Amino acid sequence: MKNSLSSFEESAQIFKALAHPARLAILEVLRNGEECVCHLEAILGFRQAYLSQQLAVLREAGILRDRREGWNIYYRIAREDVLDILNTVRSFAPQQGEPIIIPEPQDCDCPKCKRKDSPAADLKILSIQKPLG
Amino acid sequence: MKNSLSSFEESAQIFKALAHPARLAILEVLRNGEECVCHLEAILGFRQAYLSQQLAVLREAGILRDRREGWNIYYRIAREDVLDILNTVRSFAPQQGEPIIIPEPQDCDCPKCKRKDSPAADLKILSIQKPLG
DNA sequence: CAATAACATTCAACTCCTTGAATGTTATTG
DNA sequence: CAATAACATTCAAGGAGTTGAATGTTATTG
């Protein structure tokens, strides 16, 4: 069975991608849907390049997918199952009671945040951008 | 949220313990119940010390529990949930069809294997050892 | 209590991961 | 097409995980 160890290599790669607090934080933010990198930057407080590095790990592991829309690149969770895994592993912790609070972004100028701040301005932006379909 | 990154540290530790093909192979063998180290040695073909190292990682992460019975130490999966996680991650792989075949141990003298080989001999051993309770 | 069986631990060399800094890429604007 | 906004990639130094070899521990046997 030692010989067929490579059959576990693929699973191990997935776990390696998940074995990092910053990447788990990213997944927690993306739990409720796709977000652009600048949005993650505003919420998590990481440097942009650092975020890109961590996002690349998750993307290359097949856990995240990205979608470009003009300047922004939106990341989303590729496999919903991974959320179940995060829930389960979190339930292993001694004090699992503390809920994860995702703060509002502070200085985020992404289309999604502008929409919340001033619906009118956002509509203007939406009319310029190409349709989502 | 960057400040509360430590809240993801615990989960990351679990994933780190799972992020290794040899340790995943061990968990696969233990899927159907507890086994002693010499049994894992016979099935997986690892050196004893190497196995102990990997078992320690899983034990310290709280994924495995051990139980001593005379000379032998039996390891079992502490959290059944972890099997669901393994199943899910395995389903991510491209060719997930291939079933995992756990070979019969070749040179294993543990009580459990002796029982299979010669039931009479095993009964004798059981009568010597202290009860499971 | 000395010898042994079954495991565990320590150590060191090696490899892989992490992360700040610098630089590159792509799409848009004017 | 030059300038810019939003991301991505590369590189190198430091840190963490891996594993073979040697040694230690615990329970049992005689």
mmCIF file of N, CA and C (backbone and C1' of nucleotides) in Angstrom, chain B residues 23 25-41 43-44 48-69 71-80 83 110 112, chain C residues 6-9, chain D residues 24:
data_model
loop_
_atom_site.group_PDB
_atom_site.id
_atom_site.type_symbol
_atom_site.label_atom_id
_atom_site.label_comp_id
_atom_site.label_asym_id
_atom_site.label_seq_id
_atom_site.Cartn_x
_atom_site.Cartn_y
_atom_site.Cartn_z
ATOM 1 N N ARG B 23 -0.003 9.966 6.352
ATOM 2 C CA ARG B 23 -0.984 10.073 7.428
ATOM 3 C C ARG B 23 -2.392 9.797 6.908
ATOM 4 N N ALA B 25 -3.006 7.710 4.524
ATOM 5 C CA ALA B 25 -3.040 6.249 4.362
ATOM 6 C C ALA B 25 -3.342 5.579 5.699
ATOM 7 N N ILE B 26 -2.738 6.094 6.761
ATOM 8 C CA ILE B 26 -2.999 5.550 8.095
ATOM 9 C C ILE B 26 -4.478 5.667 8.438
ATOM 10 N N LEU B 27 -5.035 6.836 8.185
ATOM 11 C CA LEU B 27 -6.451 7.050 8.507
ATOM 12 C C LEU B 27 -7.331 6.110 7.694
ATOM 13 N N GLU B 28 -6.904 5.825 6.486
ATOM 14 C CA GLU B 28 -7.696 4.935 5.636
ATOM 15 C C GLU B 28 -7.726 3.519 6.216
ATOM 16 N N VAL B 29 -6.598 3.097 6.771
ATOM 17 C CA VAL B 29 -6.547 1.766 7.382
ATOM 18 C C VAL B 29 -7.403 1.736 8.648
ATOM 19 N N LEU B 30 -7.402 2.843 9.374
ATOM 20 C CA LEU B 30 -8.133 2.897 10.644
ATOM 21 C C LEU B 30 -9.618 3.162 10.458
ATOM 22 N N ARG B 31 -10.018 3.294 9.213
ATOM 23 C CA ARG B 31 -11.418 3.611 8.922
ATOM 24 C C ARG B 31 -12.362 2.562 9.505
ATOM 25 N N ASN B 32 -11.909 1.314 9.461
ATOM 26 C CA ASN B 32 -12.787 0.233 9.914
ATOM 27 C C ASN B 32 -12.541 -0.198 11.355
ATOM 28 N N GLY B 33 -11.856 0.643 12.109
ATOM 29 C CA GLY B 33 -11.669 0.312 13.516
ATOM 30 C C GLY B 33 -10.214 0.374 13.935
ATOM 31 N N GLU B 34 -9.988 0.209 15.217
ATOM 32 C CA GLU B 34 -8.645 0.362 15.770
ATOM 33 C C GLU B 34 -7.705 -0.730 15.307
ATOM 34 N N GLU B 35 -6.420 -0.359 15.228
ATOM 35 C CA GLU B 35 -5.371 -1.303 14.879
ATOM 36 C C GLU B 35 -4.129 -0.963 15.691
ATOM 37 N N CYS B 36 -3.307 -1.982 15.948
ATOM 38 C CA CYS B 36 -2.052 -1.734 16.652
ATOM 39 C C CYS B 36 -0.995 -1.290 15.647
ATOM 40 N N VAL B 37 0.092 -0.773 16.170
ATOM 41 C CA VAL B 37 1.130 -0.199 15.313
ATOM 42 C C VAL B 37 1.764 -1.260 14.426
ATOM 43 N N CYS B 38 1.980 -2.448 14.976
ATOM 44 C CA CYS B 38 2.632 -3.485 14.166
ATOM 45 C C CYS B 38 1.741 -3.898 12.996
ATOM 46 N N HIS B 39 0.449 -3.776 13.190
ATOM 47 C CA HIS B 39 -0.495 -4.080 12.119
ATOM 48 C C HIS B 39 -0.385 -3.029 11.002
ATOM 49 N N LEU B 40 -0.339 -1.781 11.399
ATOM 50 C CA LEU B 40 -0.157 -0.701 10.415
ATOM 51 C C LEU B 40 1.173 -0.878 9.686
ATOM 52 N N GLU B 41 2.159 -1.294 10.438
ATOM 53 C CA GLU B 41 3.483 -1.518 9.864
ATOM 54 C C GLU B 41 3.412 -2.593 8.771
ATOM 55 N N ILE B 43 0.779 -3.612 7.062
ATOM 56 C CA ILE B 43 -0.063 -3.233 5.931
ATOM 57 C C ILE B 43 0.588 -2.158 5.078
ATOM 58 N N LEU B 44 1.103 -1.127 5.735
ATOM 59 C CA LEU B 44 1.593 0.031 4.994
ATOM 60 C C LEU B 44 3.042 -0.112 4.541
ATOM 61 N N GLN B 48 8.898 1.164 11.639
ATOM 62 C CA GLN B 48 8.144 1.375 12.873
ATOM 63 C C GLN B 48 8.306 2.808 13.405
ATOM 64 N N ALA B 49 9.545 3.288 13.440
ATOM 65 C CA ALA B 49 9.790 4.625 13.991
ATOM 66 C C ALA B 49 9.087 5.696 13.156
ATOM 67 N N TYR B 50 9.107 5.487 11.856
ATOM 68 C CA TYR B 50 8.443 6.433 10.959
ATOM 69 C C TYR B 50 6.949 6.476 11.240
ATOM 70 N N LEU B 51 6.359 5.305 11.418
ATOM 71 C CA LEU B 51 4.946 5.228 11.747
ATOM 72 C C LEU B 51 4.644 5.957 13.051
ATOM 73 N N SER B 52 5.481 5.728 14.049
ATOM 74 C CA SER B 52 5.265 6.377 15.332
ATOM 75 C C SER B 52 5.289 7.894 15.195
ATOM 76 N N GLN B 53 6.182 8.370 14.344
ATOM 77 C CA GLN B 53 6.254 9.817 14.132
ATOM 78 C C GLN B 53 4.960 10.356 13.545
ATOM 79 N N GLN B 54 4.483 9.678 12.522
ATOM 80 C CA GLN B 54 3.255 10.141 11.860
ATOM 81 C C GLN B 54 2.042 9.980 12.780
ATOM 82 N N LEU B 55 2.024 8.882 13.529
ATOM 83 C CA LEU B 55 0.926 8.676 14.477
ATOM 84 C C LEU B 55 0.919 9.764 15.542
ATOM 85 N N ALA B 56 2.110 10.207 15.950
ATOM 86 C CA ALA B 56 2.197 11.261 16.961
ATOM 87 C C ALA B 56 1.587 12.559 16.446
ATOM 88 N N VAL B 57 1.822 12.847 15.175
ATOM 89 C CA VAL B 57 1.257 14.075 14.602
ATOM 90 C C VAL B 57 -0.264 14.028 14.656
ATOM 91 N N LEU B 58 -0.811 12.880 14.256
ATOM 92 C CA LEU B 58 -2.271 12.748 14.247
ATOM 93 C C LEU B 58 -2.835 12.735 15.671
ATOM 94 N N ARG B 59 -2.100 12.134 16.567
ATOM 95 C CA ARG B 59 -2.541 12.071 17.965
ATOM 96 C C ARG B 59 -2.531 13.459 18.595
ATOM 97 N N GLU B 60 -1.451 14.206 18.383
ATOM 98 C CA GLU B 60 -1.333 15.535 18.980
ATOM 99 C C GLU B 60 -2.337 16.513 18.379
ATOM 100 N N ALA B 61 -2.787 16.224 17.177
ATOM 101 C CA ALA B 61 -3.817 17.074 16.565
ATOM 102 C C ALA B 61 -5.212 16.682 17.045
ATOM 103 N N GLY B 62 -5.282 15.636 17.835
ATOM 104 C CA GLY B 62 -6.578 15.211 18.359
ATOM 105 C C GLY B 62 -7.380 14.371 17.391
ATOM 106 N N ILE B 63 -6.743 13.941 16.309
ATOM 107 C CA ILE B 63 -7.463 13.161 15.297
ATOM 108 C C ILE B 63 -7.483 11.690 15.674
ATOM 109 N N LEU B 64 -6.409 11.233 16.316
ATOM 110 C CA LEU B 64 -6.338 9.838 16.762
ATOM 111 C C LEU B 64 -6.283 9.763 18.285
ATOM 112 N N ARG B 65 -6.709 8.628 18.803
ATOM 113 C CA ARG B 65 -6.538 8.309 20.212
ATOM 114 C C ARG B 65 -5.860 6.964 20.316
ATOM 115 N N ASP B 66 -5.100 6.758 21.375
ATOM 116 C CA ASP B 66 -4.432 5.470 21.516
ATOM 117 C C ASP B 66 -4.861 4.801 22.815
ATOM 118 N N ARG B 67 -4.676 3.503 22.828
ATOM 119 C CA ARG B 67 -5.100 2.687 23.959
ATOM 120 C C ARG B 67 -4.095 1.556 24.106
ATOM 121 N N ARG B 68 -3.536 1.446 25.282
ATOM 122 C CA ARG B 68 -2.544 0.402 25.495
ATOM 123 C C ARG B 68 -3.204 -0.881 25.986
ATOM 124 N N GLU B 69 -2.724 -1.992 25.474
ATOM 125 C CA GLU B 69 -3.224 -3.291 25.921
ATOM 126 C C GLU B 69 -2.045 -4.248 25.914
ATOM 127 N N TRP B 71 1.510 -5.327 25.434
ATOM 128 C CA TRP B 71 2.586 -4.790 24.618
ATOM 129 C C TRP B 71 2.087 -3.858 23.538
ATOM 130 N N ASN B 72 0.897 -4.118 23.075
ATOM 131 C CA ASN B 72 0.410 -3.393 21.910
ATOM 132 C C ASN B 72 -0.285 -2.095 22.289
ATOM 133 N N ILE B 73 -0.161 -1.131 21.371
ATOM 134 C CA ILE B 73 -0.902 0.119 21.506
ATOM 135 C C ILE B 73 -1.817 0.231 20.297
ATOM 136 N N TYR B 74 -3.079 0.330 20.567
ATOM 137 C CA TYR B 74 -4.066 0.394 19.497
ATOM 138 C C TYR B 74 -4.464 1.834 19.230
ATOM 139 N N TYR B 75 -4.443 2.206 17.968
ATOM 140 C CA TYR B 75 -4.865 3.543 17.557
ATOM 141 C C TYR B 75 -6.236 3.474 16.917
ATOM 142 N N ARG B 76 -7.032 4.494 17.219
ATOM 143 C CA ARG B 76 -8.339 4.587 16.576
ATOM 144 C C ARG B 76 -8.628 6.041 16.234
ATOM 145 N N ILE B 77 -9.566 6.251 15.327
ATOM 146 C CA ILE B 77 -9.958 7.599 14.938
ATOM 147 C C ILE B 77 -10.817 8.209 16.040
ATOM 148 N N ALA B 78 -10.397 9.376 16.527
ATOM 149 C CA ALA B 78 -11.073 9.999 17.661
ATOM 150 C C ALA B 78 -12.357 10.700 17.238
ATOM 151 N N ARG B 79 -12.384 11.202 16.022
ATOM 152 C CA ARG B 79 -13.544 11.959 15.550
ATOM 153 C C ARG B 79 -14.051 11.363 14.243
ATOM 154 N N GLU B 80 -15.213 10.803 14.296
ATOM 155 C CA GLU B 80 -15.767 10.147 13.110
ATOM 156 C C GLU B 80 -15.945 11.130 11.959
ATOM 157 N N LEU B 83 -13.756 11.254 8.845
ATOM 158 C CA LEU B 83 -13.948 10.340 7.707
ATOM 159 C C LEU B 83 -14.794 10.996 6.627
ATOM 160 N N CYS B 110 0.303 -9.559 15.605
ATOM 161 C CA CYS B 110 -0.511 -8.931 16.641
ATOM 162 C C CYS B 110 -1.699 -9.829 16.978
ATOM 163 N N LYS B 112 -4.780 -9.478 17.013
ATOM 164 C CA LYS B 112 -5.905 -9.414 16.084
ATOM 165 C C LYS B 112 -5.674 -10.328 14.880
ATOM 166 P P DA C 6 6.198 -8.067 19.413
ATOM 167 O "O5'" DA C 6 5.824 -6.563 19.791
ATOM 168 C "C5'" DA C 6 4.848 -6.322 20.776
ATOM 169 C "C4'" DA C 6 4.709 -4.836 21.010
ATOM 170 C "C3'" DA C 6 4.536 -4.013 19.728
ATOM 171 O "O3'" DA C 6 3.519 -3.050 19.939
ATOM 172 C "C1'" DA C 6 6.295 -3.143 21.014
ATOM 173 P P DC C 7 2.791 -2.403 18.669
ATOM 174 O "O5'" DC C 7 3.060 -0.870 18.891
ATOM 175 C "C5'" DC C 7 4.373 -0.467 19.175
ATOM 176 C "C4'" DC C 7 4.338 0.671 20.171
ATOM 177 C "C3'" DC C 7 4.343 2.023 19.462
ATOM 178 O "O3'" DC C 7 3.645 2.993 20.225
ATOM 179 C "C1'" DC C 7 6.396 1.660 20.626
ATOM 180 P P DA C 8 3.601 4.522 19.683
ATOM 181 O "O5'" DA C 8 4.814 5.219 20.426
ATOM 182 C "C5'" DA C 8 4.876 5.219 21.837
ATOM 183 C "C4'" DA C 8 5.969 6.153 22.320
ATOM 184 C "C3'" DA C 8 5.973 7.539 21.661
ATOM 185 O "O3'" DA C 8 6.133 8.506 22.685
ATOM 186 C "C1'" DA C 8 8.077 6.483 21.334
ATOM 187 P P DT C 9 6.126 10.050 22.337
ATOM 188 O "O5'" DT C 9 7.678 10.434 22.262
ATOM 189 C "C5'" DT C 9 8.535 10.056 23.318
ATOM 190 C "C4'" DT C 9 9.973 10.414 22.986
ATOM 191 C "C3'" DT C 9 10.179 11.817 22.412
ATOM 192 O "O3'" DT C 9 11.121 12.486 23.236
ATOM 193 C "C1'" DT C 9 11.327 10.195 21.132
ATOM 194 P P DG D 24 19.898 6.450 25.189
ATOM 195 O "O5'" DG D 24 18.406 6.758 25.675
ATOM 196 C "C5'" DG D 24 17.654 7.749 24.994
ATOM 197 C "C4'" DG D 24 16.195 7.711 25.425
ATOM 198 C "C3'" DG D 24 15.900 7.035 26.763
ATOM 199 O "O3'" DG D 24 14.871 7.741 27.428
ATOM 200 C "C1'" DG D 24 14.750 5.914 25.041
#
